[in-house]
CSV table of C-alpha atoms in Angstrom, one decimal:
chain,number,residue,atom,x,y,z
Q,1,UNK,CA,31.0,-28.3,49.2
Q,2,UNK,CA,31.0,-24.9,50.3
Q,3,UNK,CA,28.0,-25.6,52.9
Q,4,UNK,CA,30.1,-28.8,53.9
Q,5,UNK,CA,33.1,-26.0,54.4
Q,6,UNK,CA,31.1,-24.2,56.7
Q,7,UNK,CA,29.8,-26.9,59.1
Q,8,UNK,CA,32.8,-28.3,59.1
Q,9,UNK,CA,34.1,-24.9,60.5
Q,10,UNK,CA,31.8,-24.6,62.9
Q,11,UNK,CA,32.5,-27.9,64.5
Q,12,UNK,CA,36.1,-26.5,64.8
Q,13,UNK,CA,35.2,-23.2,66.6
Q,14,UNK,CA,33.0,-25.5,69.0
Q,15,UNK,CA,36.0,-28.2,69.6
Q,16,UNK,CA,38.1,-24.9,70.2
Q,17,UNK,CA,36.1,-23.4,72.5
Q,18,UNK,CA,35.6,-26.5,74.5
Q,19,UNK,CA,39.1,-27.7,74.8
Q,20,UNK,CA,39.8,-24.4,76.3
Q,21,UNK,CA,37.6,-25.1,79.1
Q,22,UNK,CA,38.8,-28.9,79.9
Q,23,UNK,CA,42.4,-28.3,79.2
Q,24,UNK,CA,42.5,-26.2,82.4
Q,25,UNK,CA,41.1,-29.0,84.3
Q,26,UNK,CA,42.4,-32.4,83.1
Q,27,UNK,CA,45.6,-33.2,81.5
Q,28,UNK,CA,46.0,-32.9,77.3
Q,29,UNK,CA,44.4,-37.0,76.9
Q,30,UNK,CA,41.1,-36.3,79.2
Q,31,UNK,CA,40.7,-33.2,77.8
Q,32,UNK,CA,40.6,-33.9,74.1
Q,33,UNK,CA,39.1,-37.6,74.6
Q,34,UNK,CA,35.9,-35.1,76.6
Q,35,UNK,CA,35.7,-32.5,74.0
Q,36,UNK,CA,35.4,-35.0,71.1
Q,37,UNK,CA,32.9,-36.5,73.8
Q,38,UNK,CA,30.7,-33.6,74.4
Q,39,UNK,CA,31.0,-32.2,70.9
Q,40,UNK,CA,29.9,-35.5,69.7
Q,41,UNK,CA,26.8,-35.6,71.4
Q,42,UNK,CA,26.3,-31.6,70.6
Q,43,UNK,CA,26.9,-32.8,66.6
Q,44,UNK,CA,24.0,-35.7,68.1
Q,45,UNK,CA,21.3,-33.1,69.0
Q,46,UNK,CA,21.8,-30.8,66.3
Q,47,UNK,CA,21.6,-32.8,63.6
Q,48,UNK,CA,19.0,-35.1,64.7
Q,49,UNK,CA,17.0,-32.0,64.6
Q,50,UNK,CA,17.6,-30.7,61.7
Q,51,UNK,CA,17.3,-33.9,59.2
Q,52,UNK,CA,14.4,-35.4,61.0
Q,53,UNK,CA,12.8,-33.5,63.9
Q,54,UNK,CA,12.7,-30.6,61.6
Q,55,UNK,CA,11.5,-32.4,58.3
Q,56,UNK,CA,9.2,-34.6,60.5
Q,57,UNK,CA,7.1,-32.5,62.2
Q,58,UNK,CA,7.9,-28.8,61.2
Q,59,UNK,CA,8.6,-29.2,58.0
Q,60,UNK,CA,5.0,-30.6,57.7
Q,61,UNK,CA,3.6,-27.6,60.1
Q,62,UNK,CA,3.1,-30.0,63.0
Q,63,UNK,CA,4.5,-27.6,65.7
Q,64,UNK,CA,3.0,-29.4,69.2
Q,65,UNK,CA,4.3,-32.4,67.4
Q,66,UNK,CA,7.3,-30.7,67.0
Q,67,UNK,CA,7.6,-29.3,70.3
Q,68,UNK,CA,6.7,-32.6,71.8
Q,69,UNK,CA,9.6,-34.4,70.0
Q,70,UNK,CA,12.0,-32.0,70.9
Q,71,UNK,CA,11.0,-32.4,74.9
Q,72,UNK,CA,10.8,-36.5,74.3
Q,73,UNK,CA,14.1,-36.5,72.3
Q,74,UNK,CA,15.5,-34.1,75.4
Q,75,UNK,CA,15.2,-37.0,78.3
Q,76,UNK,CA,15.9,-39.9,75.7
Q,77,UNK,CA,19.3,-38.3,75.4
Q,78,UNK,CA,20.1,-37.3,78.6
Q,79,UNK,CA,18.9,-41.1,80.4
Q,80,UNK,CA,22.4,-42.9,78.8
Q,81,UNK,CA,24.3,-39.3,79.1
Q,82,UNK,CA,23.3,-39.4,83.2
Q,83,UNK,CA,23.8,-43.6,84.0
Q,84,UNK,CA,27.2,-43.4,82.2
Q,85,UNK,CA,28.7,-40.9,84.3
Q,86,UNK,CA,29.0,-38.4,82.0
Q,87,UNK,CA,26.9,-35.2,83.5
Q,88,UNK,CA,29.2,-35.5,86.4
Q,89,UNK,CA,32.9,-35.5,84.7
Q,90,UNK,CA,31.4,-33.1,81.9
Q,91,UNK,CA,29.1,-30.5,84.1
Q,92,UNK,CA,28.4,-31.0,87.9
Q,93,UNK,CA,27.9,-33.7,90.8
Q,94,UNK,CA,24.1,-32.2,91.7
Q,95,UNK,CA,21.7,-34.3,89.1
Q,96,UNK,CA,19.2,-31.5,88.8
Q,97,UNK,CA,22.3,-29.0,88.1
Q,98,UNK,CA,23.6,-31.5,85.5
Q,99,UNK,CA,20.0,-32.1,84.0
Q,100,UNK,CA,19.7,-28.1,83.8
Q,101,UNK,CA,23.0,-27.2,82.5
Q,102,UNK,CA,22.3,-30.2,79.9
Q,103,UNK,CA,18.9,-28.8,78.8
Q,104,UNK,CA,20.5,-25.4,78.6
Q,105,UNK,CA,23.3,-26.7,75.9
Q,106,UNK,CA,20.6,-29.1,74.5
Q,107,UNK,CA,18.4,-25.9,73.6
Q,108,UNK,CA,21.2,-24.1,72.3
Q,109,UNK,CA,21.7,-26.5,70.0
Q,110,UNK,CA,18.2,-26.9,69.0
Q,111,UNK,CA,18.1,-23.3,68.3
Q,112,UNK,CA,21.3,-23.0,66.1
Q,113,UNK,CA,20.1,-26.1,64.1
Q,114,UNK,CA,16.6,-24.2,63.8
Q,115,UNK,CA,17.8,-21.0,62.5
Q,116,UNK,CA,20.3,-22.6,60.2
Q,117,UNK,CA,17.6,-24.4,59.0
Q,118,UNK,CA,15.2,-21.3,58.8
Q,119,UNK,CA,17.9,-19.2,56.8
Q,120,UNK,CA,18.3,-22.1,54.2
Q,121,UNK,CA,14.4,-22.6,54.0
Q,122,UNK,CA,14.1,-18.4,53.4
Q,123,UNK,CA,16.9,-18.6,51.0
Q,124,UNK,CA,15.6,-21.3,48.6
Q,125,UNK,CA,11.9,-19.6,49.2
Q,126,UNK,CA,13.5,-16.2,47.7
Q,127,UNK,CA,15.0,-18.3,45.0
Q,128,UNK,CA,12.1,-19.9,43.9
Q,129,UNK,CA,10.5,-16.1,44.1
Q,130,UNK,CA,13.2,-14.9,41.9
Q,131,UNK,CA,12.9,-17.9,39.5
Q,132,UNK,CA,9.0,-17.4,39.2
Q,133,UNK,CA,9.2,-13.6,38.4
Q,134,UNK,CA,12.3,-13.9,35.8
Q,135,UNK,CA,10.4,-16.8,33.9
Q,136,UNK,CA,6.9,-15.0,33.9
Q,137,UNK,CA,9.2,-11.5,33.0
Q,138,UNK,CA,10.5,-13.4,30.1
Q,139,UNK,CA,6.9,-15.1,29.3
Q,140,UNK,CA,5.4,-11.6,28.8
Q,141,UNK,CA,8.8,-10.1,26.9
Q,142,UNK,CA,7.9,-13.3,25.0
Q,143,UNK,CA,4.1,-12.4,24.3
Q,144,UNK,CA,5.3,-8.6,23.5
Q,145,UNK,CA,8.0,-9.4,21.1
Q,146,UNK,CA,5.2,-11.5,19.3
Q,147,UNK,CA,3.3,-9.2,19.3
Q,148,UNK,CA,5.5,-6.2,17.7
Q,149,UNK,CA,7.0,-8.5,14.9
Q,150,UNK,CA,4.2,-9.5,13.0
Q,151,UNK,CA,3.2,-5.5,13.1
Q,152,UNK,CA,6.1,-4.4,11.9
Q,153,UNK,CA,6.1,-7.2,8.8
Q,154,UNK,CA,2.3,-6.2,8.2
Q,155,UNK,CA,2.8,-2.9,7.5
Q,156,UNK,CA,6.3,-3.1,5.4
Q,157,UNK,CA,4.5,-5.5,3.2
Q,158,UNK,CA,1.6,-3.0,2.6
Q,159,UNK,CA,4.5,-0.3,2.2
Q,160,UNK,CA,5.8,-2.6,-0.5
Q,161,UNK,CA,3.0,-3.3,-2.2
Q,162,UNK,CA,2.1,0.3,-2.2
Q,163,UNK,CA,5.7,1.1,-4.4
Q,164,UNK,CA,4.6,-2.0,-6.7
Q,165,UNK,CA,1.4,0.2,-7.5
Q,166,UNK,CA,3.0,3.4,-7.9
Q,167,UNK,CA,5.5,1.3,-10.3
Q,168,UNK,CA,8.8,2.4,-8.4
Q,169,UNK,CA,10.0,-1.3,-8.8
Q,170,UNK,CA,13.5,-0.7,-8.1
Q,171,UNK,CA,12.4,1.1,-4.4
Q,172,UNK,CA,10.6,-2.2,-3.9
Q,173,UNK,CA,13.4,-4.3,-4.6
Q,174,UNK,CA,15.1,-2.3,-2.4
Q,175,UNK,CA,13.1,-1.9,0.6
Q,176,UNK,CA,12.5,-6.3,0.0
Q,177,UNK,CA,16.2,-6.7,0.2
Q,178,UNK,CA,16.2,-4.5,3.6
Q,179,UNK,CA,13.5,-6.2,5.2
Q,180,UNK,CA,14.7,-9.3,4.8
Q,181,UNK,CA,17.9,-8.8,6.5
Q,182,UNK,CA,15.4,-7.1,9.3
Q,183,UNK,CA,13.6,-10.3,10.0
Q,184,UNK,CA,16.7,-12.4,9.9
Q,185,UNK,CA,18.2,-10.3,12.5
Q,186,UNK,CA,14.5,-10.1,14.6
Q,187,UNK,CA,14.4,-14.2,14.2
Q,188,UNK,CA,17.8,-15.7,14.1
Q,189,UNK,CA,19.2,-13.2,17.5
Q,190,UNK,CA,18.9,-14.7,20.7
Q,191,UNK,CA,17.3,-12.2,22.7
Q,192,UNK,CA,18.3,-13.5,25.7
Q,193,UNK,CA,22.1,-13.2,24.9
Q,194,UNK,CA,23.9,-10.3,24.6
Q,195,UNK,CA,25.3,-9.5,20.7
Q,196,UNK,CA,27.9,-6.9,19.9
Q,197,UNK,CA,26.5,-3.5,19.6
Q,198,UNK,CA,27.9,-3.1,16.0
Q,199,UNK,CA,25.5,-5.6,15.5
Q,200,UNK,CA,22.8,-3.4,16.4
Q,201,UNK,CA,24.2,0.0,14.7
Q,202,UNK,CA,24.5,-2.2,11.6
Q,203,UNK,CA,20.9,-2.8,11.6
Q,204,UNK,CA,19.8,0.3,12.5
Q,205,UNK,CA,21.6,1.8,9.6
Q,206,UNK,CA,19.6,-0.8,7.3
Q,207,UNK,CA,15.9,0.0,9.4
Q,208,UNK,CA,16.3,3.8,8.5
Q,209,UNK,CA,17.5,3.1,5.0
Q,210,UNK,CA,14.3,1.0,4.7
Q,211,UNK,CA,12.0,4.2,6.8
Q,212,UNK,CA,13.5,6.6,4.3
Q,213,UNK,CA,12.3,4.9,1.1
Q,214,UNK,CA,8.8,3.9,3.1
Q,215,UNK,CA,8.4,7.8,3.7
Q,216,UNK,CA,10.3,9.1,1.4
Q,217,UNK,CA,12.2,11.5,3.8
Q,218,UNK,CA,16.1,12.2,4.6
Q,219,UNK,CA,15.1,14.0,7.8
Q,220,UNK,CA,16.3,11.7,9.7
Q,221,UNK,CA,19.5,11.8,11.9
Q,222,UNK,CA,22.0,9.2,13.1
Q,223,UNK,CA,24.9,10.3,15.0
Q,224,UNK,CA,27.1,7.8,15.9
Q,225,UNK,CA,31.1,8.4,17.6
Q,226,UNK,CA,33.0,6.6,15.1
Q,227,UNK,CA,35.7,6.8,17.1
Q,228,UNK,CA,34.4,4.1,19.4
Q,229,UNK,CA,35.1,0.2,18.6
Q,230,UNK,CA,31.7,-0.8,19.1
Q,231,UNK,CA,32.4,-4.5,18.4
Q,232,UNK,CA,34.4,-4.2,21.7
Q,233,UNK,CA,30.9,-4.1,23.6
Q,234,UNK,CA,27.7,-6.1,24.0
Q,235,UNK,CA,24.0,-5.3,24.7
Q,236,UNK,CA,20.8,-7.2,25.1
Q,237,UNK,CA,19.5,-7.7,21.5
Q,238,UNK,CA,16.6,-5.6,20.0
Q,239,UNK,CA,16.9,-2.8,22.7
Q,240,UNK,CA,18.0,-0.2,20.4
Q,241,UNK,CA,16.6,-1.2,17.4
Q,242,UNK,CA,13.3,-0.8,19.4
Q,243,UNK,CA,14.0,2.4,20.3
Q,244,UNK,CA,14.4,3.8,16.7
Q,245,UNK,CA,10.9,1.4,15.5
Q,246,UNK,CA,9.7,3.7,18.7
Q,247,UNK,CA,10.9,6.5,16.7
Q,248,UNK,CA,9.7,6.3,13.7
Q,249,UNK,CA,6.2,4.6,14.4
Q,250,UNK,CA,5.2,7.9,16.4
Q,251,UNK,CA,7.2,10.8,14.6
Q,252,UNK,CA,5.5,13.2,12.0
Q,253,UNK,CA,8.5,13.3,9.5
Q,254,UNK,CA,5.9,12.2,6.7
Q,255,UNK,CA,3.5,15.1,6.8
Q,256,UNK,CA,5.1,17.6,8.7
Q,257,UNK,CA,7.5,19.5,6.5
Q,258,UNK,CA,9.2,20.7,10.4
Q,259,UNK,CA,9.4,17.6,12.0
Q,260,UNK,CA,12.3,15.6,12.9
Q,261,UNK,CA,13.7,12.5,14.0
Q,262,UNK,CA,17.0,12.0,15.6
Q,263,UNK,CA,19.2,9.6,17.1
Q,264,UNK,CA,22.5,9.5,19.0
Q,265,UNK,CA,24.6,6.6,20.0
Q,266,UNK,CA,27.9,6.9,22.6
Q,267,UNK,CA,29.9,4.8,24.7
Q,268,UNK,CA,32.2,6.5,27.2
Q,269,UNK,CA,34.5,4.7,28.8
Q,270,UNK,CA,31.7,2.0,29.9
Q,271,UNK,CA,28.6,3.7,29.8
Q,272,UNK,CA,26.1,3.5,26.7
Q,273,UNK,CA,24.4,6.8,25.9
Q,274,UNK,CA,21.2,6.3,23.5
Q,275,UNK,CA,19.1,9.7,23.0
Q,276,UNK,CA,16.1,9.9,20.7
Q,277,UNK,CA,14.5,12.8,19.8
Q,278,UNK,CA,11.0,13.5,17.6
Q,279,UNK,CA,8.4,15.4,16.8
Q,280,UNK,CA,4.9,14.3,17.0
Q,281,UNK,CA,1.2,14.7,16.1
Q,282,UNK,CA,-1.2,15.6,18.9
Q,283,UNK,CA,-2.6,12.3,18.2
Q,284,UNK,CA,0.5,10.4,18.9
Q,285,UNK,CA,1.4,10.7,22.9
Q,286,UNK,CA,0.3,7.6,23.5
Q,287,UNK,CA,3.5,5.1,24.1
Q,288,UNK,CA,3.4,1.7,22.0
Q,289,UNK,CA,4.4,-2.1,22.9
Q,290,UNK,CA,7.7,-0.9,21.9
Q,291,UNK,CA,8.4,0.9,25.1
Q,292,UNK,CA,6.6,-1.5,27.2
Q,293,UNK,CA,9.2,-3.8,26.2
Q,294,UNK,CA,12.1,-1.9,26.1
Q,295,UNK,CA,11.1,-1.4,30.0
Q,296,UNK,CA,10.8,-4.7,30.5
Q,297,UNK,CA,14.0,-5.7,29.2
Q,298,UNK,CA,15.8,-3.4,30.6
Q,299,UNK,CA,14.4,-4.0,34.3
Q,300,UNK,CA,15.0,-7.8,33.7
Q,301,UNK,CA,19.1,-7.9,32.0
Q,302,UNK,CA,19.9,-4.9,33.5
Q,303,UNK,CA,18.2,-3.8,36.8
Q,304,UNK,CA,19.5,-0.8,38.6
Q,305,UNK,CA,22.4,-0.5,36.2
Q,306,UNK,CA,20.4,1.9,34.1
Q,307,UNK,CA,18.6,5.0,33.6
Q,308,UNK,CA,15.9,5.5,31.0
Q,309,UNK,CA,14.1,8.9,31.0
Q,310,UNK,CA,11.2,10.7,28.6
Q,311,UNK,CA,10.0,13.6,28.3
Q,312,UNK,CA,6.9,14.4,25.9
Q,313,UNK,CA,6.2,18.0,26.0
Q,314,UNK,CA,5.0,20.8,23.1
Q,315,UNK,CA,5.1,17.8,20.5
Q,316,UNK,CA,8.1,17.0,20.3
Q,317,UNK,CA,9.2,13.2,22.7
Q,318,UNK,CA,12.9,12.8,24.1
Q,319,UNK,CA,14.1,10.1,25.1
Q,320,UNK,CA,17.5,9.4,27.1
Q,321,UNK,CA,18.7,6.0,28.0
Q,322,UNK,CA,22.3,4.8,30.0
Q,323,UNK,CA,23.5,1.4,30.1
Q,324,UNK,CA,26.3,0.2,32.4
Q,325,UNK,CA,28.0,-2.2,30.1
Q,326,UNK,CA,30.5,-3.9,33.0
Q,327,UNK,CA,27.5,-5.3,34.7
């Protein structure tokens, strides 16, 4: 409709601008009996070209075909517009000045119907482009996610079965009762719809409850601003309980009596401010899948309405991320 809108606008402009001309030569009848005339057989030539000239010949990357047609089509058009009289009431008495001034509108017309045609052919090209890239971006956030999950399950189980051993049953129950909520929340969230961000927090609250009884550590930080109504704001799922899995997988907290590990979470006014913070063996700079999908996530839901920065420097890995929420 809104492509109907627009050529239907343009006809007017054209009308317009012709009726101009005739109504300072003929009276109010002739003039608007010739403009509907000559706009008629301007409507003619461009849409001839663009539903079949165009789709015939260029369309199918004929151009001599093409360029042939448009010169044939040219003199079939102008043979009734010359033997009806029309040439001299609309342009001149001189044939060969009609025929020119004829061919000169006639191209004009060719040419607008061309571009308009060209601008809709690069526009559903790009789309296409954009479609591709978004479907193989989510194909490959896809593959990663799969890829993290069953990880992350391996080695709570091995952590679970290592408690069972060491006869700390009530840990186990524990840390099975954590987990499980963990894999609910990994398999039932749509990760391609935002959730509330108390949704996240919650979970996060449960992950390092669970990393705390796996290591056996409290040094671990969350600081949240409780004065913020988090269930007021949405984010993509998973982001920032990949962050923290980030966190923990490469911090030292379980043999280094100095390390640390520390989050903070803030909205203000619309912006989300997620910093992480840990120490780290020498053996630990390399980044995970964790970030390579964090990345990814971000670069597809978000764009350039964040700002993710790290810094990995005397052991110890920072990381600083801002979300524009009204986007």
């Amino acid at each position: 409709m809104k492509r109907i809108f627009y050529h239907i606008l343009f006809w007017i402009f054209i009308f317009l601008f012709i009726l101009d001309y005739f109504v300072h030569e003929y009276n109010t009848i002739d003039a608007l009996n010739l403009t509907i005339t000559e706009c008629t057989i301007y409507a003619i030539i461009s849409y001839t070209n663009l539903h079949f000239l165009i789709n015939r010949f260029l369309a199918k990357k004929k151009p001599w075909q093409y360029g042939i047609s448009i010169i044939a089509f040219l003199f079939i058009l102008f043979i009734p517009y010359h033997y009806l009289g029309l040439g001299k009431i609309l342009l001149y008495d001189k044939e060969i000045e009609t025929f020119v001034s004829f061919s000169l509108n006639y191209i004009m017309f060719i040419l607008i119907s061309f571009l308009y045609w060209y601008v809709l052919l690069y526009q559903k090209e790009k789309h296409k482009t954009l479609e591709l890239e978004n479907t193989k971006l989510q194909s490959e956030i896809a593959i990663l996610k799969s890829q993290i999950n069953p990880h992350f399950l391996f080695n709570s189980l091995n952590n679970i079965y290592s408690l069972t051993l060491n006869k700390k049953s009530e840990e186990a129950l524990k840390t099975i009762e954590i987990l499980s909520e963990i894999l609910r929340y990994f398999i039932y969230t749509d990760t391609n719809k935002p959730t509330s961000i108390q949704n996240e927090i919650e979970i996060i609250k449960q992950y390092i409850t669970f990393h705390n009884i796996k290591k056996n550590t409290e040094r671990v930080t969350l600081n949240i601003n409780n004065t913020v109504d988090y269930n007021k704001y949405e984010i993509i799922p998973h982001i920032l309980i990949t962050i923290i899995e980030n966190g923990f997988k490469h911090s030292d907290i379980a043999n280094n009596k100095d390390g640390f590990l520390n989050f903070n979470i803030n909205i203000i006014e619309t912006t989300l401010y997620i910093n992480s913070s840990n120490t780290f063996s020498p053996k630990e700079i390399k980044l995970g899948i964790g970030m390579t999908i964090i990345k990814k996530q971000l670069d597809y839901f978000y764009k350039d309405n964040y700002t993710l920065s790290i810094n990995d420097e005397n052991f110890q890995y920072s990381l600083a991320l801002t979300i524009n929420l009204t986007k």
